[in-house]
Amino acid sequence: MQKRIFVITGAPGTGKTTIRDYLTEHFNAKKVITHTTRQPRDNEKNGRDYYFESNETFFNFHYLEHVEYDRHYYGSSREAIDVAWADSENATIVLDTAGAITYSMELPKETVVLYLCVSDTQILKDRLTKRGDTVKNRSLRLDSGEAKRDMELPVELEGIAHIIINDNLDDAKKQINSLIASLDKG
Ligand SMILES: Nc1ncnc2c1ncn2[C@@H]1O[C@H](COP(=O)(O)OP(=O)(O)OP(=O)(O)O)[C@@H](O)[C@H]1O
Ligand SMILES: Nc1nc2c(ncn2[C@@H]2O[C@H](COP(=O)(O)O)[C@@H](O)[C@H]2O)c(=O)[nH]1
């Protein structure tokens, strides 16, 4: 069977991690863990949510792509994808839109890009607050140049990304179920 990687992208709070976990649970899509130099959030664990790195250890790995996002480095390695594909033909990874563009160019046959969005940006603020982000972190995050960029589908992903509206989680899951059913039909 053709190996696939679901690349989930979109602005902060659109539900990328939530949808990634849904794909893992319901479609056996193995998580590709990425590396970052940002600090862990309260409920995050090294090796489960990210490999948390210092500015020095970050560059010890071989990256398929890496970016700077909101003043921190993030990167994904080819080795990490191979580990995920060794377990299942489906893998899943959460990336910013720059990373999603790179995957669609480097692994065009395998990559399925899901671009998540909501109909009103106020929803993003509310979700990040409810998630426990401090007001300061939330504002810094949503006001960063990268977050603002990721609020719009980049032209490079037009006609490539599948747009998933995640105002309501059950509806978003239905959109994903029908997309995967149509991909499986070929
Ligand atoms: N459709 C939804 N309705 C209500 N809450 C949601 C929905 N989808 C996700 N959430 C919640 O919103 C918060 C943000 O979701 P999540 O962490 O998955 O977003 P994200 O895009 O990965 O954010 P970030 O890029 O900042 O890490 C979480 O608390 C999650 O449980
Ligand atoms: N291009 C890449 N983007 C990545 C990678 N790992 C995560 N991300 C994206 O960064 C932002 C911020 O993430 P957060 O967990 O700090 O909220 C978000 O858009 C992630 O999707 C990566 O390896 N490469």
Coordinates of N, CA, C and O in Angstrom, one line a residue, residues 64-180:
L64 N 14.6 17.1 7.4 CA 14.0 17.2 6.1 C 13.7 18.7 5.8 O 13.8 19.2 4.7
E65 N 13.2 19.3 6.9 CA 13.0 20.8 6.9 C 13.1 21.3 8.3 O 12.8 20.6 9.2
H66 N 13.5 22.6 8.4 CA 13.4 23.2 9.7 C 13.1 24.7 9.5 O 13.3 25.2 8.5
V67 N 12.4 25.3 10.5 CA 12.0 26.7 10.4 C 12.2 27.4 11.7 O 12.5 26.8 12.8
E68 N 12.1 28.7 11.7 CA 12.0 29.5 12.9 C 10.6 30.0 13.0 O 10.1 30.5 12.0
Y69 N 10.0 29.8 14.1 CA 8.6 30.1 14.3 C 8.5 30.8 15.7 O 8.9 30.2 16.7
D70 N 8.0 32.0 15.7 CA 7.8 32.8 17.0 C 9.1 32.7 17.8 O 9.0 32.4 19.0
R71 N 10.2 33.0 17.2 CA 11.5 33.1 17.8 C 12.2 31.8 18.3 O 13.2 31.8 18.9
H72 N 11.6 30.6 17.9 CA 12.1 29.3 18.3 C 12.3 28.5 17.0 O 11.6 28.7 16.0
Y73 N 13.3 27.5 17.1 CA 13.5 26.6 16.0 C 12.5 25.4 16.1 O 12.3 24.9 17.3
Y74 N 12.1 24.9 15.0 CA 11.3 23.7 14.9 C 11.8 22.9 13.7 O 12.1 23.5 12.7
G75 N 11.9 21.5 13.8 CA 12.4 20.8 12.7 C 11.9 19.3 12.7 O 11.7 18.8 13.8
S76 N 11.8 18.7 11.5 CA 11.4 17.3 11.4 C 12.4 16.6 10.6 O 12.9 17.1 9.5
S77 N 12.8 15.4 11.0 CA 13.8 14.6 10.4 C 13.2 13.5 9.5 O 12.2 12.9 9.9
R78 N 14.0 13.1 8.5 CA 13.6 12.0 7.6 C 13.6 10.7 8.4 O 12.7 9.8 8.3
E79 N 14.5 10.6 9.4 CA 14.6 9.4 10.2 C 13.3 9.2 11.0 O 12.8 8.1 11.2
A80 N 12.8 10.4 11.5 CA 11.6 10.3 12.3 C 10.4 9.8 11.5 O 9.5 9.1 12.0
I81 N 10.3 10.2 10.2 CA 9.3 9.7 9.4 C 9.4 8.2 9.1 O 8.4 7.5 9.2
D82 N 10.6 7.8 8.9 CA 10.9 6.4 8.6 C 10.5 5.5 9.8 O 9.9 4.4 9.7
V83 N 10.7 6.0 11.0 CA 10.3 5.3 12.2 C 8.8 5.2 12.2 O 8.3 4.1 12.5
A84 N 8.1 6.2 11.9 CA 6.6 6.2 11.9 C 6.1 5.2 10.8 O 5.2 4.4 11.1
W85 N 6.7 5.3 9.6 CA 6.3 4.4 8.5 C 6.6 2.9 8.7 O 6.1 2.0 8.2
A86 N 7.6 2.7 9.6 CA 8.0 1.3 9.9 C 6.8 0.6 10.6 O 6.7 -0.6 10.6
D87 N 6.0 1.4 11.3 CA 4.9 0.9 12.1 C 3.6 0.8 11.4 O 2.7 0.0 11.8
S88 N 3.4 1.7 10.4 CA 2.1 1.8 9.8 C 2.3 2.5 8.4 O 3.2 3.4 8.3
E89 N 1.4 2.2 7.5 CA 1.6 3.0 6.2 C 1.1 4.4 6.3 O 1.4 5.2 5.4
N90 N 0.4 4.7 7.4 CA 0.0 6.1 7.6 C 0.8 6.8 8.7 O 0.9 6.2 9.8
A91 N 1.3 8.0 8.4 CA 2.0 8.8 9.4 C 1.3 10.1 9.5 O 0.5 10.5 8.6
T92 N 1.5 10.9 10.6 CA 0.9 12.2 10.7 C 1.9 13.2 11.4 O 2.6 12.7 12.3
I93 N 1.9 14.4 10.9 CA 2.8 15.4 11.5 C 2.2 16.8 11.5 O 1.3 17.1 10.6
V94 N 2.5 17.6 12.5 CA 1.9 18.9 12.6 C 3.0 19.9 12.3 O 4.1 19.9 12.9
L95 N 2.8 20.8 11.3 CA 3.8 21.7 10.8 C 3.2 23.1 10.6 O 2.0 23.2 10.4
D96 N 4.1 24.1 10.5 CA 3.6 25.4 10.1 C 3.4 25.3 8.5 O 3.8 24.3 7.9
T97 N 2.9 26.4 7.9 CA 2.6 26.3 6.5 C 3.9 26.2 5.7 O 3.9 25.6 4.6
A98 N 5.0 26.8 6.2 CA 6.3 26.7 5.4 C 6.7 25.2 5.4 O 7.1 24.7 4.3
G99 N 6.6 24.5 6.5 CA 6.9 23.1 6.5 C 6.0 22.3 5.6 O 6.4 21.4 4.9
A100 N 4.7 22.6 5.6 CA 3.8 21.9 4.7 C 4.1 22.1 3.3 O 4.0 21.1 2.5
I101 N 4.5 23.3 2.9 CA 4.9 23.5 1.5 C 6.1 22.6 1.2 O 6.2 22.0 0.1
T102 N 7.1 22.6 2.1 CA 8.3 21.8 1.8 C 7.9 20.3 1.6 O 8.4 19.6 0.7
Y103 N 7.1 19.8 2.5 CA 6.7 18.4 2.4 C 6.0 18.1 1.1 O 6.2 17.1 0.4
S104 N 5.1 19.0 0.7 CA 4.4 18.8 -0.6 C 5.3 18.8 -1.8 O 5.0 18.2 -2.8
M105 N 6.5 19.5 -1.6 CA 7.5 19.5 -2.7 C 8.4 18.3 -2.6 O 8.7 17.7 -3.6
E106 N 8.8 17.9 -1.4 CA 9.8 16.9 -1.2 C 9.2 15.5 -1.3 O 9.9 14.5 -1.7
L107 N 8.0 15.3 -0.8 CA 7.3 14.0 -0.8 C 5.9 14.2 -1.4 O 4.9 13.9 -0.7
P108 N 5.9 14.5 -2.7 CA 4.6 14.8 -3.3 C 3.6 13.7 -3.3 O 2.4 13.8 -3.2
K109 N 4.1 12.4 -3.5 CA 3.2 11.3 -3.7 C 2.6 10.9 -2.3 O 1.5 10.4 -2.2
E110 N 3.4 11.1 -1.3 CA 3.0 10.6 0.0 C 2.2 11.6 0.8 O 1.5 11.2 1.7
T111 N 2.4 12.9 0.5 CA 1.9 13.9 1.4 C 0.4 14.3 1.1 O 0.0 14.5 0.0
V112 N -0.4 14.3 2.2 CA -1.8 14.8 2.1 C -1.8 15.9 3.1 O -1.6 15.7 4.3
V113 N -2.0 17.1 2.6 CA -2.0 18.3 3.5 C -3.4 18.6 3.9 O -4.3 18.8 3.1
L114 N -3.6 18.8 5.2 CA -4.9 19.2 5.8 C -4.6 20.6 6.3 O -3.8 20.8 7.3
Y115 N -5.3 21.6 5.7 CA -5.2 23.0 6.2 C -6.4 23.3 7.1 O -7.5 23.3 6.6
L116 N -6.1 23.5 8.4 CA -7.2 23.7 9.4 C -7.5 25.2 9.5 O -6.6 26.0 9.6
C117 N -8.8 25.5 9.6 CA -9.1 27.0 9.8 C -10.5 27.0 10.6 O -11.1 26.0 10.8
V118 N -10.8 28.2 11.1 CA -12.0 28.5 11.8 C -12.6 29.7 11.1 O -12.0 30.5 10.4
S119 N -14.0 29.9 11.3 CA -14.6 31.0 10.6 C -14.5 32.3 11.3 O -14.7 33.4 10.6
D120 N -14.0 32.4 12.5 CA -13.8 33.7 13.2 C -12.6 33.6 14.1 O -12.5 32.7 14.9
T121 N -11.6 34.5 14.0 CA -10.4 34.4 14.7 C -10.6 34.6 16.2 O -9.7 34.1 17.0
Q122 N -11.7 35.1 16.7 CA -12.0 35.2 18.1 C -12.0 33.8 18.7 O -11.6 33.6 19.9
I123 N -12.4 32.8 17.9 CA -12.5 31.4 18.4 C -11.0 31.0 18.8 O -10.9 30.3 19.8
L124 N -10.0 31.4 18.1 CA -8.7 31.0 18.3 C -8.2 31.5 19.7 O -7.7 30.8 20.5
K125 N -8.5 32.8 20.0 CA -8.2 33.4 21.3 C -8.8 32.6 22.4 O -8.2 32.3 23.4
D126 N -10.1 32.4 22.2 CA -10.9 31.7 23.3 C -10.3 30.3 23.5 O -10.2 29.9 24.7
R127 N -10.0 29.6 22.4 CA -9.4 28.2 22.6 C -8.1 28.2 23.3 O -7.8 27.4 24.2
L128 N -7.2 29.2 22.9 CA -5.9 29.2 23.6 C -6.0 29.6 25.0 O -5.3 29.0 25.9
T129 N -6.9 30.5 25.4 CA -7.2 30.8 26.8 C -7.7 29.6 27.6 O -7.2 29.3 28.6
K130 N -8.6 28.9 27.0 CA -9.2 27.8 27.6 C -8.2 26.6 27.8 O -8.2 25.9 28.8
R131 N -7.2 26.6 26.8 CA -6.2 25.5 26.9 C -5.2 25.8 28.0 O -4.5 25.0 28.4
G132 N -5.2 27.1 28.5 CA -4.4 27.4 29.7 C -3.2 28.3 29.3 O -2.3 28.6 30.1
D133 N -3.1 28.8 28.0 CA -2.0 29.7 27.6 C -2.2 31.0 28.4 O -3.3 31.4 28.5
T134 N -1.1 31.6 28.9 CA -1.2 32.9 29.6 C -1.6 33.9 28.5 O -1.4 33.7 27.3
V135 N -2.2 35.0 29.0 CA -2.6 36.1 28.1 C -1.4 36.6 27.3 O -1.5 36.8 26.1
K136 N -0.2 36.7 28.0 CA 1.0 37.2 27.3 C 1.4 36.2 26.2 O 1.6 36.6 25.1
N137 N 1.5 34.9 26.6 CA 1.9 33.9 25.5 C 0.9 33.9 24.4 O 1.3 33.7 23.2
R138 N -0.4 33.9 24.7 CA -1.4 33.9 23.7 C -1.3 35.0 22.7 O -1.3 34.8 21.5
S139 N -1.1 36.2 23.3 CA -1.0 37.4 22.4 C 0.3 37.4 21.6 O 0.3 37.6 20.4
L140 N 1.4 37.0 22.2 CA 2.7 36.9 21.5 C 2.5 35.9 20.3 O 2.9 36.1 19.2
R141 N 1.9 34.8 20.7 CA 1.8 33.7 19.7 C 0.9 34.1 18.5 O 1.3 34.0 17.3
L142 N -0.3 34.7 18.8 CA -1.3 35.0 17.7 C -0.8 36.2 16.9 O -1.2 36.4 15.8
D143 N 0.0 37.1 17.6 CA 0.5 38.3 16.9 C 1.8 38.1 16.1 O 2.3 39.0 15.5
S144 N 2.4 36.9 16.3 CA 3.7 36.6 15.6 C 3.4 36.7 14.1 O 2.3 36.3 13.6
G145 N 4.5 37.0 13.4 CA 4.4 37.1 11.9 C 4.0 35.8 11.3 O 3.2 35.7 10.3
E146 N 4.5 34.7 11.9 CA 4.3 33.3 11.3 C 2.8 33.0 11.5 O 2.2 32.4 10.6
A147 N 2.2 33.3 12.7 CA 0.8 33.0 13.0 C -0.1 33.7 12.0 O -1.0 33.2 11.4
K148 N 0.2 35.0 11.8 CA -0.6 35.8 10.9 C -0.5 35.3 9.5 O -1.5 35.2 8.8
R149 N 0.7 34.9 9.1 CA 0.9 34.3 7.8 C 0.0 33.0 7.7 O -0.6 32.8 6.6
D150 N 0.0 32.2 8.7 CA -0.7 30.9 8.7 C -2.2 31.0 8.8 O -2.9 30.0 8.7
M151 N -2.7 32.2 9.0 CA -4.2 32.4 9.0 C -4.8 32.3 7.6 O -6.0 32.2 7.5
E152 N -3.9 32.4 6.6 CA -4.4 32.4 5.2 C -3.7 31.2 4.6 O -2.5 30.9 4.8
L153 N -4.5 30.5 3.7 CA -3.8 29.4 2.9 C -2.8 30.0 2.0 O -3.1 30.8 1.1
P154 N -1.5 29.6 2.1 CA -0.5 30.1 1.1 C -0.8 29.7 -0.3 O -1.3 28.6 -0.5
V155 N -0.5 30.5 -1.3 CA -0.7 30.2 -2.7 C -0.1 28.9 -3.1 O -0.7 28.2 -3.9
E156 N 1.1 28.6 -2.5 CA 1.8 27.3 -2.9 C 0.9 26.1 -2.5 O 1.2 25.0 -3.0
L157 N 0.0 26.3 -1.6 CA -0.8 25.1 -1.2 C -2.2 25.1 -1.8 O -3.0 24.2 -1.6
E158 N -2.5 26.1 -2.6 CA -3.8 26.1 -3.3 C -3.9 25.0 -4.3 O -2.9 24.7 -5.0
G159 N -5.0 24.2 -4.2 CA -5.2 23.1 -5.1 C -4.4 21.8 -4.6 O -4.5 20.8 -5.2
I160 N -3.7 22.0 -3.5 CA -3.0 20.9 -2.9 C -3.6 20.5 -1.5 O -3.8 19.4 -1.2
A161 N -3.7 21.6 -0.7 CA -4.3 21.3 0.7 C -5.8 21.0 0.6 O -6.5 21.6 -0.2
H162 N -6.2 20.2 1.5 CA -7.6 20.0 1.8 C -8.0 20.9 2.9 O -7.4 20.8 4.0
I163 N -9.0 21.7 2.7 CA -9.3 22.7 3.7 C -10.4 22.1 4.7 O -11.4 21.6 4.2
I164 N -10.0 22.1 6.0 CA -10.9 21.5 7.0 C -11.4 22.6 7.9 O -10.5 23.3 8.6
I165 N -12.7 22.9 8.0 CA -13.2 23.9 8.9 C -13.5 23.3 10.2 O -14.3 22.4 10.3
N166 N -12.7 23.8 11.2 CA -12.9 23.2 12.6 C -13.6 24.1 13.5 O -13.0 24.4 14.6
D167 N -14.8 24.6 13.2 CA -15.6 25.3 14.2 C -16.1 24.4 15.2 O -16.4 24.7 16.3
N168 N -16.5 23.2 14.7 CA -17.1 22.1 15.5 C -16.3 20.8 15.3 O -16.1 20.5 14.1
L169 N -15.9 20.2 16.4 CA -15.0 19.1 16.2 C -15.6 17.9 15.5 O -15.0 17.2 14.7
D170 N -16.9 17.6 15.8 CA -17.5 16.5 15.2 C -17.6 16.7 13.7 O -17.4 15.8 12.9
D171 N -17.9 17.9 13.3 CA -18.0 18.3 11.8 C -16.6 18.1 11.2 O -16.5 17.6 10.1
A172 N -15.6 18.6 11.9 CA -14.3 18.4 11.3 C -13.9 17.0 11.1 O -13.3 16.6 10.1
K173 N -14.3 16.1 12.1 CA -14.0 14.7 12.0 C -14.7 14.1 10.8 O -14.2 13.3 10.1
K174 N -16.0 14.5 10.6 CA -16.7 14.0 9.4 C -16.1 14.4 8.1 O -16.0 13.6 7.2
Q175 N -15.6 15.7 8.1 CA -14.9 16.1 6.8 C -13.7 15.2 6.6 O -13.4 14.8 5.4
I176 N -13.0 14.9 7.6 CA -11.8 14.0 7.5 C -12.1 12.6 7.1 O -11.5 12.0 6.3
N177 N -13.2 12.1 7.8 CA -13.6 10.7 7.4 C -13.9 10.6 5.9 O -13.5 9.6 5.3
S178 N -14.7 11.6 5.4 CA -15.0 11.5 4.0 C -13.8 11.7 3.1 O -13.7 11.0 2.1
L179 N -12.9 12.5 3.5 CA -11.7 12.7 2.7 C -10.9 11.4 2.6 O -10.5 10.9 1.5
I180 N -10.7 10.7 3.8 CA -9.9 9.5 3.8 C -10.6 8.4 3.0 O -10.0 7.6 2.3

